[in-house]
Short mmCIF file of C-alpha atoms in Angstrom, two decimals:
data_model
loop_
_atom_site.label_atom_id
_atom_site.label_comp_id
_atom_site.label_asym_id
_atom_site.label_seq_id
_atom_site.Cartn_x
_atom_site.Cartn_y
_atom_site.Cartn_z
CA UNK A 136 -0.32 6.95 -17.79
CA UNK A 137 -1.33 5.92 -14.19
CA UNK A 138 -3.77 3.29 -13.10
CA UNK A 139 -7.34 4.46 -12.23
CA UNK A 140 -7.92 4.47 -8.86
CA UNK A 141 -8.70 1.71 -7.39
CA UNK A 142 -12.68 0.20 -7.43
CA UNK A 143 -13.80 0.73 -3.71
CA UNK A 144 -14.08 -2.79 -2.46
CA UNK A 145 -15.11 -4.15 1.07
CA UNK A 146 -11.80 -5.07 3.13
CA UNK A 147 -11.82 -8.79 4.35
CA UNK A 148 -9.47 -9.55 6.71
CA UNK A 149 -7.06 -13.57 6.26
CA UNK A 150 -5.11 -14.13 9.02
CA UNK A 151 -2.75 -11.03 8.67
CA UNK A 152 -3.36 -9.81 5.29
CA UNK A 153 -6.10 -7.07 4.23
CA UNK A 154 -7.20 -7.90 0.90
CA UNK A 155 -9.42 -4.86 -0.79
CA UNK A 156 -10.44 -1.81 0.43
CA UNK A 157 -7.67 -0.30 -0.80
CA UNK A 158 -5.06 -2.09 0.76
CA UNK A 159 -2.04 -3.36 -1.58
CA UNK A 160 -2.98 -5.79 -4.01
CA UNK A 161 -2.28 -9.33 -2.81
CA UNK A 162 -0.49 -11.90 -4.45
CA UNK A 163 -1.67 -15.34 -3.92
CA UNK A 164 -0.76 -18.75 -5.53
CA UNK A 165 -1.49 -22.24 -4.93
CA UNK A 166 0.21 -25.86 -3.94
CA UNK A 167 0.49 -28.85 -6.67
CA UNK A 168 1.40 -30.93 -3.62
CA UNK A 169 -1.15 -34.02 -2.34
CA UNK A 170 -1.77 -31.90 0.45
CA UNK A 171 -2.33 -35.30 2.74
CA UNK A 172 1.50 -35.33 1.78
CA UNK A 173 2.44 -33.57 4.87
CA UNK A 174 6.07 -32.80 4.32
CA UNK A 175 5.84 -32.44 0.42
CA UNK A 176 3.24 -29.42 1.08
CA UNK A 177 5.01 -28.31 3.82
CA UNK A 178 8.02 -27.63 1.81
CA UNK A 179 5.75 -26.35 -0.96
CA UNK A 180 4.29 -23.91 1.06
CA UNK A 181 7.04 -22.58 2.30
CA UNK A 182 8.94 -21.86 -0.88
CA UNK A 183 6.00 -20.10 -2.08
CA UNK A 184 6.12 -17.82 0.90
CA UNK A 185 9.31 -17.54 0.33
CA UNK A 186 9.50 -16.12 -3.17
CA UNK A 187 6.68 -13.54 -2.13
CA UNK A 188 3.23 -15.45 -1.72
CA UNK A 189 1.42 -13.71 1.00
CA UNK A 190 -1.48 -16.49 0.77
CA UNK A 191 -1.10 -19.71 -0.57
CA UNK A 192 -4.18 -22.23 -0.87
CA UNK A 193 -3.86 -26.19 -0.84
CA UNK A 194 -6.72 -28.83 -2.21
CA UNK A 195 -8.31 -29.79 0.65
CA UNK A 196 -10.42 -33.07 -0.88
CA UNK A 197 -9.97 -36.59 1.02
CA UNK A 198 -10.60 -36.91 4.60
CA UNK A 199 -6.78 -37.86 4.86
CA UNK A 200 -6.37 -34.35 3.41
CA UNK A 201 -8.03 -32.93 5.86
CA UNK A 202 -6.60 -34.68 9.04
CA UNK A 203 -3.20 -33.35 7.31
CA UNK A 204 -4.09 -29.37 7.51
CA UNK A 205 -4.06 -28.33 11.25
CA UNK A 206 -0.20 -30.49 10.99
CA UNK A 207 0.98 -28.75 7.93
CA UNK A 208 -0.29 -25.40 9.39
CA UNK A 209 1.54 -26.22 12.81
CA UNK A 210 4.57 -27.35 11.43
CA UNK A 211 4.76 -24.19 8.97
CA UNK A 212 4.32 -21.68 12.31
CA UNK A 213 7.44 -23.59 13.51
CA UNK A 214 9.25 -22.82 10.83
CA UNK A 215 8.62 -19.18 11.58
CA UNK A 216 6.26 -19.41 8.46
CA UNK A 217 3.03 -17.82 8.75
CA UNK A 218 1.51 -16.92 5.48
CA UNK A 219 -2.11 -18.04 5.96
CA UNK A 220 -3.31 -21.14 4.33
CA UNK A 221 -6.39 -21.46 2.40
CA UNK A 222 -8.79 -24.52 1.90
CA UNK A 223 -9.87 -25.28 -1.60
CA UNK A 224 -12.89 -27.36 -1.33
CA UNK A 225 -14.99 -28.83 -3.97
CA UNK A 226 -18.06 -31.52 -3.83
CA UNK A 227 -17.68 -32.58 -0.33
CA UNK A 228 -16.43 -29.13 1.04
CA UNK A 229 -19.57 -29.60 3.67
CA UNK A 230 -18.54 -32.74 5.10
CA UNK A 231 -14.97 -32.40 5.39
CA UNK A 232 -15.37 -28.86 7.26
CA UNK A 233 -18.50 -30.15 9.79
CA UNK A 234 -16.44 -33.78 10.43
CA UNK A 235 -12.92 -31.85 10.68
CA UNK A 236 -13.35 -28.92 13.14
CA UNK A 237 -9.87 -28.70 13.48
CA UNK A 238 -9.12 -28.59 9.64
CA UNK A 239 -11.69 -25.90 9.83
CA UNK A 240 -9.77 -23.48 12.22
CA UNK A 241 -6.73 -24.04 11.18
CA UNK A 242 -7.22 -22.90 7.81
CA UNK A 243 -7.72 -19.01 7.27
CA UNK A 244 -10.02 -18.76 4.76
CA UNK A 245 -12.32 -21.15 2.67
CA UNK A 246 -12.34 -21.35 -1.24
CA UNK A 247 -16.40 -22.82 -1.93
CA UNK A 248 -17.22 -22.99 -6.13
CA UNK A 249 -21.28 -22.55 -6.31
CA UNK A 250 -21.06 -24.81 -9.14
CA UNK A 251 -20.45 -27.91 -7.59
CA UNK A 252 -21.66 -27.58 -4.15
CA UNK A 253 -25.40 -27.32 -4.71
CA UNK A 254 -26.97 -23.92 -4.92
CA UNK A 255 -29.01 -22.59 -7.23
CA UNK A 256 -30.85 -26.51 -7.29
CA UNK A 257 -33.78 -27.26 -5.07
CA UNK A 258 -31.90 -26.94 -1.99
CA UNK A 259 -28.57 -25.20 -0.93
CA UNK A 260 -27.73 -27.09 2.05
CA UNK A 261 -24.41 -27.86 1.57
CA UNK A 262 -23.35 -24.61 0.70
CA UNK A 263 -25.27 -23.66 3.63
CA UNK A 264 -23.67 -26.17 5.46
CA UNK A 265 -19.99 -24.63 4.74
CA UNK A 266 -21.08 -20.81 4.60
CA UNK A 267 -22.34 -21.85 8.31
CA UNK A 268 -19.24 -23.17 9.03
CA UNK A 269 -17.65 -19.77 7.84
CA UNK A 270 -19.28 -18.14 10.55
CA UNK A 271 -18.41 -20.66 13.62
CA UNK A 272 -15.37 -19.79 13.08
CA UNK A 273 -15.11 -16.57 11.50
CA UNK A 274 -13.52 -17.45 8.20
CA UNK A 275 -13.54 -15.75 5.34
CA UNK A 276 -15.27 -17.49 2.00
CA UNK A 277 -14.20 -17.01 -1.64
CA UNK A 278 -16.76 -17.62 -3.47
CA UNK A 279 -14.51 -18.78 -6.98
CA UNK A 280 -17.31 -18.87 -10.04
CA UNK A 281 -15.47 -21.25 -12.79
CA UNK A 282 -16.96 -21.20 -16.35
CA UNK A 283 -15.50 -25.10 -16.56
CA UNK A 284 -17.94 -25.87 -13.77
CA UNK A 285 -20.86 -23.48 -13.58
CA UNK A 286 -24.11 -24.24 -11.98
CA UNK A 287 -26.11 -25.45 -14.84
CA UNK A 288 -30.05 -25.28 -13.52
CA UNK A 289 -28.83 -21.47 -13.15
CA UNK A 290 -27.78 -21.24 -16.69
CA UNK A 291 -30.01 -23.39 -18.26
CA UNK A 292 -32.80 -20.88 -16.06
CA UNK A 293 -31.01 -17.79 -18.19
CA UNK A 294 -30.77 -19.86 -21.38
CA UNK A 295 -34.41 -19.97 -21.29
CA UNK A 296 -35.35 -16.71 -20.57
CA UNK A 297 -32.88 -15.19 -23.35
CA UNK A 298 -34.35 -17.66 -25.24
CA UNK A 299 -37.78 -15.76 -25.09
CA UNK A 300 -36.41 -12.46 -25.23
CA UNK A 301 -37.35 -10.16 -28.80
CA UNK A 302 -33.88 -10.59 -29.54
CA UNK A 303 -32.02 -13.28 -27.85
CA UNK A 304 -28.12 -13.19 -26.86
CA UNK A 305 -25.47 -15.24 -28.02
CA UNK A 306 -24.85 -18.34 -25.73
CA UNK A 307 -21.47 -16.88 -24.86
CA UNK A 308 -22.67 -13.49 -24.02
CA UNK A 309 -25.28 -15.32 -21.91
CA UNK A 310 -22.49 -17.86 -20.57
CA UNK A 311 -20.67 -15.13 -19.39
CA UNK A 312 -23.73 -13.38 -17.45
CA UNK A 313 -24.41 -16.60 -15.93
CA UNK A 314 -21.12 -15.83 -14.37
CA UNK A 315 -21.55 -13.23 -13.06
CA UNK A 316 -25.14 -13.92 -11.52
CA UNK A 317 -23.79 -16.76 -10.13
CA UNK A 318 -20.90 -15.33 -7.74
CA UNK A 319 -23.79 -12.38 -6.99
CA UNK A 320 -26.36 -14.49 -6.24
CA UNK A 321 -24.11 -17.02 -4.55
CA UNK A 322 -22.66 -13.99 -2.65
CA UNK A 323 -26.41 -12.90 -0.89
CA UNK A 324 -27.23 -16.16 -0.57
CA UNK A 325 -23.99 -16.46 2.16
CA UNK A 326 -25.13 -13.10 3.50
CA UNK A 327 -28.64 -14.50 4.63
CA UNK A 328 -26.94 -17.23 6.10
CA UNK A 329 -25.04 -14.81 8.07
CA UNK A 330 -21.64 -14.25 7.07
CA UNK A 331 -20.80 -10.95 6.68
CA UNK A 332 -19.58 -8.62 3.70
CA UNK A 333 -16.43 -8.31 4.63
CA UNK A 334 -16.18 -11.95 4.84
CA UNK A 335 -16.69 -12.22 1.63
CA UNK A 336 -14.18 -12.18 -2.10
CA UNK A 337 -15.55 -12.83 -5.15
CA UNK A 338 -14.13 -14.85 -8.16
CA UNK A 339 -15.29 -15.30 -11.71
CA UNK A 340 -12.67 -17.06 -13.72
CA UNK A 341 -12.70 -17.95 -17.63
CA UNK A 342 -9.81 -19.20 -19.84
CA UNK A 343 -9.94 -16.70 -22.37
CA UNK A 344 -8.35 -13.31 -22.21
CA UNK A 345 -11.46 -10.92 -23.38
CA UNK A 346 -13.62 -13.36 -21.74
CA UNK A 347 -12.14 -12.20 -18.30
CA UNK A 348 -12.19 -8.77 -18.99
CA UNK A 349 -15.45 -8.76 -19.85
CA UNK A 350 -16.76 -11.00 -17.00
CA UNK A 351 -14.54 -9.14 -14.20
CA UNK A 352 -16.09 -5.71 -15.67
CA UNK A 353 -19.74 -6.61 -14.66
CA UNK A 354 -18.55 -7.61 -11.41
CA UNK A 355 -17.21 -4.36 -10.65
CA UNK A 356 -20.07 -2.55 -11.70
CA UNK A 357 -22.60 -4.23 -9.46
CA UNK A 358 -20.91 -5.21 -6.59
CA UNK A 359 -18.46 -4.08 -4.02
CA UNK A 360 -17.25 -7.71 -2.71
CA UNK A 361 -13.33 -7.76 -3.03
CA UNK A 362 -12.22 -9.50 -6.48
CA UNK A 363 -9.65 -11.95 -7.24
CA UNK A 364 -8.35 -12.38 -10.40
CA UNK A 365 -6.85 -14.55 -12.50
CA UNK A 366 -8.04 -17.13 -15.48
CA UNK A 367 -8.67 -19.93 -14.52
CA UNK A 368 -6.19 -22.17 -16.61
CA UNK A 369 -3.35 -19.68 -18.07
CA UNK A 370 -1.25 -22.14 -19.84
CA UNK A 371 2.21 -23.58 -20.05
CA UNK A 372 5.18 -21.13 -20.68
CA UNK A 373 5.12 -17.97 -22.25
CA UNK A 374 1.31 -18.80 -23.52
CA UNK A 375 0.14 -18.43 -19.82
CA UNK A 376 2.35 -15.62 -18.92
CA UNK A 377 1.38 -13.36 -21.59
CA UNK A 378 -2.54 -14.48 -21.23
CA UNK A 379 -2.38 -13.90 -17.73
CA UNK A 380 -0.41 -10.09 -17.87
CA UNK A 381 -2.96 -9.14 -21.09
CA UNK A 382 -6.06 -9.66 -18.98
CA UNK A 383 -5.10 -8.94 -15.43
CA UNK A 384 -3.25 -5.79 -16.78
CA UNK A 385 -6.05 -4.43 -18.35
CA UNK A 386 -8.51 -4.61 -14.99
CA UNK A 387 -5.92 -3.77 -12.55
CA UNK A 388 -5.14 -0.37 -14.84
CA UNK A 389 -8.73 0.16 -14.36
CA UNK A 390 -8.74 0.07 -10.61
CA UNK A 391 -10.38 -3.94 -10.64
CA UNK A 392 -8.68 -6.33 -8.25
CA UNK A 393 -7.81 -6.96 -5.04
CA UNK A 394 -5.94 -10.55 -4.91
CA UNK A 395 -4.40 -12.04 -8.17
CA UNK A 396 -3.25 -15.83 -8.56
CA UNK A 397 -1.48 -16.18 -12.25
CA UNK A 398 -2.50 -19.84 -12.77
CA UNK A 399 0.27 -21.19 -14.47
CA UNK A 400 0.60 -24.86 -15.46
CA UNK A 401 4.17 -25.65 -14.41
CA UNK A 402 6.58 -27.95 -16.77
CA UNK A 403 7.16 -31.29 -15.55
CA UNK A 404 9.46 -30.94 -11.92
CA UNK A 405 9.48 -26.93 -12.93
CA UNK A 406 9.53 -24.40 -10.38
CA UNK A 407 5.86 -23.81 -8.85
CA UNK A 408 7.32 -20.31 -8.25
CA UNK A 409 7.24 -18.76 -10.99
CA UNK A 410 3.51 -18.12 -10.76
CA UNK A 411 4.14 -16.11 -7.69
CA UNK A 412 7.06 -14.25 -9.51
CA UNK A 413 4.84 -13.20 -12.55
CA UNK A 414 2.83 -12.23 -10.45
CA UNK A 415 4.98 -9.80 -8.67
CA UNK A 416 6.27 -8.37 -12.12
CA UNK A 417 2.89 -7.72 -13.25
CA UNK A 418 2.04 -4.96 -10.11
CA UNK A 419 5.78 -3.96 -10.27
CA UNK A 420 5.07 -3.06 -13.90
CA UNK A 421 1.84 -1.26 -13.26
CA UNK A 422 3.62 0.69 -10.57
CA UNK A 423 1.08 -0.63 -8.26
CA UNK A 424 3.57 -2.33 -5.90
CA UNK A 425 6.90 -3.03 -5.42
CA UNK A 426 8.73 -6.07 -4.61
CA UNK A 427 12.59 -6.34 -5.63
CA UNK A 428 14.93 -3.73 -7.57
CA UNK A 429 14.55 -4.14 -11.32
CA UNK A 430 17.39 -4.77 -14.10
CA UNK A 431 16.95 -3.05 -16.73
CA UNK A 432 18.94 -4.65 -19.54
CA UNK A 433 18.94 -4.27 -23.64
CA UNK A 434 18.04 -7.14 -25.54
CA UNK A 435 21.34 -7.16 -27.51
CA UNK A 436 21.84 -6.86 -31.11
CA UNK A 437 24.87 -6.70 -34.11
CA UNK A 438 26.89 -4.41 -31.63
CA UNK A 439 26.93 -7.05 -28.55
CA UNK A 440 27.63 -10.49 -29.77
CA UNK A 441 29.19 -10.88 -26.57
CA UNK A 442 27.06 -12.79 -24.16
CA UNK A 443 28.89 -11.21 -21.13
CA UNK A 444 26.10 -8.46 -20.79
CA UNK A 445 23.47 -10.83 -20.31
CA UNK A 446 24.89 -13.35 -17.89
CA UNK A 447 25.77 -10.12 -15.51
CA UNK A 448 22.15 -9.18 -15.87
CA UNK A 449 20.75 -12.31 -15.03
CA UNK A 450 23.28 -12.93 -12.39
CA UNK A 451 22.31 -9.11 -10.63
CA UNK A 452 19.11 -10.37 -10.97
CA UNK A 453 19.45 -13.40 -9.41
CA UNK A 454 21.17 -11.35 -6.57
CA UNK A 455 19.19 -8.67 -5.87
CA UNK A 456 16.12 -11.45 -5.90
CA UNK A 457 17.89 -13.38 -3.28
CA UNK A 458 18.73 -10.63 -1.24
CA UNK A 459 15.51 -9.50 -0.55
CA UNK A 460 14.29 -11.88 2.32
CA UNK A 461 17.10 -9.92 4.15
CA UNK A 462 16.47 -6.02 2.43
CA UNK A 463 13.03 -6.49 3.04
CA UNK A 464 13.82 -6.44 6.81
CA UNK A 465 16.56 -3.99 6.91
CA UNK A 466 16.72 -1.62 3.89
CA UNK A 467 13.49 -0.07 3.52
CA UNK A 468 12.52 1.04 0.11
CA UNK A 469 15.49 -0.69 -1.68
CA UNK A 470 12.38 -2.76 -3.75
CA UNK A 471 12.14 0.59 -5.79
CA UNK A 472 15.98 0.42 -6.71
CA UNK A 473 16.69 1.01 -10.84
CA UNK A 474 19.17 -1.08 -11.77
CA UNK A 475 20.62 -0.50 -15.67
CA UNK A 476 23.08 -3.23 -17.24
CA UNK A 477 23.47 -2.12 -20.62
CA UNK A 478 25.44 -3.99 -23.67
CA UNK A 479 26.88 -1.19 -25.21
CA UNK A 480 27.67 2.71 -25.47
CA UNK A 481 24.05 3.70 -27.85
CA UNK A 482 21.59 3.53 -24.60
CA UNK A 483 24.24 2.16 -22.25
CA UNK A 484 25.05 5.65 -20.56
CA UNK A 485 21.84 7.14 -20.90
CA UNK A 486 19.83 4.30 -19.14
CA UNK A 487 22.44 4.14 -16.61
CA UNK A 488 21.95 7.81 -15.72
CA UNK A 489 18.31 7.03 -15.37
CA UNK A 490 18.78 4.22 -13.11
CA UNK A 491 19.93 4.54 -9.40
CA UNK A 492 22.86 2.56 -10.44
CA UNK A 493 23.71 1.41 -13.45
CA UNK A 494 26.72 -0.03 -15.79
CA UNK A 495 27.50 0.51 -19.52
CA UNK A 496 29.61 -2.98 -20.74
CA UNK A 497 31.57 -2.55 -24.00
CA UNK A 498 29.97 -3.63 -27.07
CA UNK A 499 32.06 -5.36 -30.17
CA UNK A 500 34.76 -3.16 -31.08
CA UNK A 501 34.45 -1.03 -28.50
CA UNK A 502 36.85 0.05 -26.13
CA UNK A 503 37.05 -2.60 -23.27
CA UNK A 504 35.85 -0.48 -20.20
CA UNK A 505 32.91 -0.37 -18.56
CA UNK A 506 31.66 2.82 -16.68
CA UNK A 507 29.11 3.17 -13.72
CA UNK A 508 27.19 5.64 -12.91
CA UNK A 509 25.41 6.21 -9.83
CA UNK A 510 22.65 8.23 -9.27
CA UNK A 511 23.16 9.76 -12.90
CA UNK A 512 26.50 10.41 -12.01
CA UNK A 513 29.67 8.71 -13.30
CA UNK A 514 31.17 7.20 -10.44
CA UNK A 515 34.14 5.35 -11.66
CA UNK A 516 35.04 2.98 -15.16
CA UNK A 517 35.98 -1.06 -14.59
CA UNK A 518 38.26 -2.77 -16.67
CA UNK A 519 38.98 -6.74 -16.39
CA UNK A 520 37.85 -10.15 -15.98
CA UNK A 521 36.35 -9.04 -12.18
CA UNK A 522 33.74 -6.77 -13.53
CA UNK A 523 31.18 -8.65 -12.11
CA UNK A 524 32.32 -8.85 -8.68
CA UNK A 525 33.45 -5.37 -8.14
CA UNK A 526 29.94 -3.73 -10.05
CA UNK A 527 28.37 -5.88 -6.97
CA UNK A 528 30.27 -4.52 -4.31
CA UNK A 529 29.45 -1.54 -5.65
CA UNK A 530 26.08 -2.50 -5.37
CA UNK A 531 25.90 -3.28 -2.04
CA UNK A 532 27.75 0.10 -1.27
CA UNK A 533 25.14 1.79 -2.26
CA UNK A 534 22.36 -0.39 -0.79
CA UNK A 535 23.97 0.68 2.33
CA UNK A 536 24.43 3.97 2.12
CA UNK A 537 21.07 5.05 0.60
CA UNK A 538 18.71 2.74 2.43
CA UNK A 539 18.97 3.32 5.88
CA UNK A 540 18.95 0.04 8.01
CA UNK A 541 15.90 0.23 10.64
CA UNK A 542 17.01 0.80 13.69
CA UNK A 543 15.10 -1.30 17.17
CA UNK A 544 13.13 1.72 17.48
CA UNK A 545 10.98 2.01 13.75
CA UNK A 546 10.24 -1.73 14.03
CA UNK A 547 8.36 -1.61 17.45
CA UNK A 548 11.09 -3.13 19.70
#
């Protein structure tokens, strides 16, 4: 079944990516680094990129923080590195943007959470104070709602008003309006201050699954600021993988979303990557965009003991992922390629024929050779201790041959 269309949002413009509006839905992720750590978030940064981040946001929270940003920023455009860099900012977001005026250009966008700046008290100058900011130099804002740290004279307003309703709400339910009202409120609030809609994104993140869903659901409904999603603390491992893909799969099949960030706590010295990888998998999935050919590969059973099948998957997989940077460049529309690497003759052939390219290893027992078929056609059987090597070259044939290299003249030059 295909998505719904996608929820007609108001384009904002970071640096040079176009997030909503119907523009392709961005992946974003975020640094672990201390960002006053200049070469440590540098490096950060950069691998990010790298792997596929097309925005990547750093904590922006000491002063020594913010003297680092317009370096880090430099050093990354000298790199050849330009993915722009976000400011996350929370209780002195006001002073660090008004005392650092070169922090504040360098950055392309800043992240502001209504919870702990001060609206929705008796005065909203420092929000004003950083929304104004905004303007003078003609950032955008998210405006990133967090249940963990929602304004509470708003919700303890909404409390009391359920409270005297015929037939009051559950605290959740009302929790989760509070939400909602909060980025929305938060969101005019910025407009009479004068930054503009299309300045604007909207967050709303919760920790629970349905919780999100919900939440992200009213936002659509009765607004059309660009969304970013994502809960805001997945979880370690497979826990924060599968949280994140139940709940952002669900919206972005129904059109909701514009940016995604899967928020995944990272083991000890583990690979701050991944988050931008899941990411990737979960649009790929969704056929909503594409980023690097897929493997398809059986999980194994009785008939492949062998472990052979699987370490040629994950090594093609490896491949193809660290060809890309170069692909991406030269070989347009090899992210769609199907690649099948099956452990035996039940589904081996038959997903290999579906695939672009694809190989059908021999299970237990059967006989040792493995044929390939390309574009649902056999092409030729391999036999040896060199299948491996000779299914990539094959590989790469193909690559060649069916994605065109640009030539000077499709690339502008």
């Amino acid at each position: 079944m295909a998505a719904s269309p996608r929820r007609n949002s108001v384009p904002v413009r970071i640096g040079s990516v176009m997030v909503g509006g119907g523009h392709p839905i961005v992946v974003q992720s975020m640094t672990n680094t201390d960002t006053a750590d200049t070469p440590a978030t540098v490096n950060q940064v950069m691998a990010l990129a790298n792997a596929g981040s097309e925005l990547v946001r750093v904590t922006v929270n000491t002063e020594e923080a913010a003297r680092a940003v317009p370096g880090i920023v430099e050093t990354l455009d000298k790199f050849g590195c330009r993915v722009p860099v976000i400011g996350d900012f929370h209780y002195n977001g006001h002073i660090l943007l008004k005392k650092y005026p070169a922090m504040a250009r360098a950055l392309a966008k800043y992240r502001i959470n209504p919870g702990n700046v001060n609206i929705g008290k008796k005065h909203d100058d420092n929000f004003r104070t950083m929304i104004e900011a905004a303007v003078e130099y003609d950032r955008p804002v998210r405006i990133g709602v967090n249940w963990g740290s929602l304004d509470q004279a708003l919700l303890t307003r909404m409390m009391d008003e359920n409270n005297r309703r015929p037939e009051p709400l559950d605290a959740k339910a009302v929790t989760l309006r509070a939400i909602v009202v909060s980025a929305i409120e938060s969101a005019k609030a910025a407009e009479r201050y004068g930054l503009g809609r299309d300045n604007i994104i909207l967050s709303a993140k919760v920790s629970g699954v349905q919780d999100l869903i919900a939440v992200y659901r009213m936002l659509a409904a009765e607004s059309d600021y660009a969304l970013h999603l994502g809960l805001t603390e997945a979880g370690l491992g497979s826990k924060g993988i599968v949280a994140t893909t139940a709940a952002m799969g669900v919206l972005l099949q129904e059109g909701i979303g514009d940016t995604i960030r899967a928020s995944l706590t990272p083991l000890p010295n583990g690979d701050r990557t991944e988050e931008v990888i899941v990411c990737q998998q979960i649009l790929q999935a969704l056929e909503l965009r594409s980023f690097t050919p897929q493997v398809t590969a059986c999980p194994g059973c009785g008939r492949t003991t062998s472990t052979f099948f699987q370490d040629m998957a994950d090594r093609i997989q490896t491949y193809l992922r660290e060809q890309m940077p170069v692909w991406k460049e030269t070989r347009p529309g090899v992210e769609e390629m199907k690649v099948a690497v099956m452990g035996c003759i039940v589904n081996g052939p038959g997903e290999s024929k579906h695939s672009h390219i694809g190989i059908s290893l021999p299970g237990t027992f059967e006989e040792p050779v493995a044929p390939v078929y390309v574009d649902g056609k056999l092409k030729c059987t391999l036999r040896g201790d060199s299948i491996v090597q000779e299914f990539i070259a094959i590989l790469n044939d193909y690559v060649e041959r069916r994605y065109t290299e640009r030539t000077l003249e499709s690339v502008g030059v």
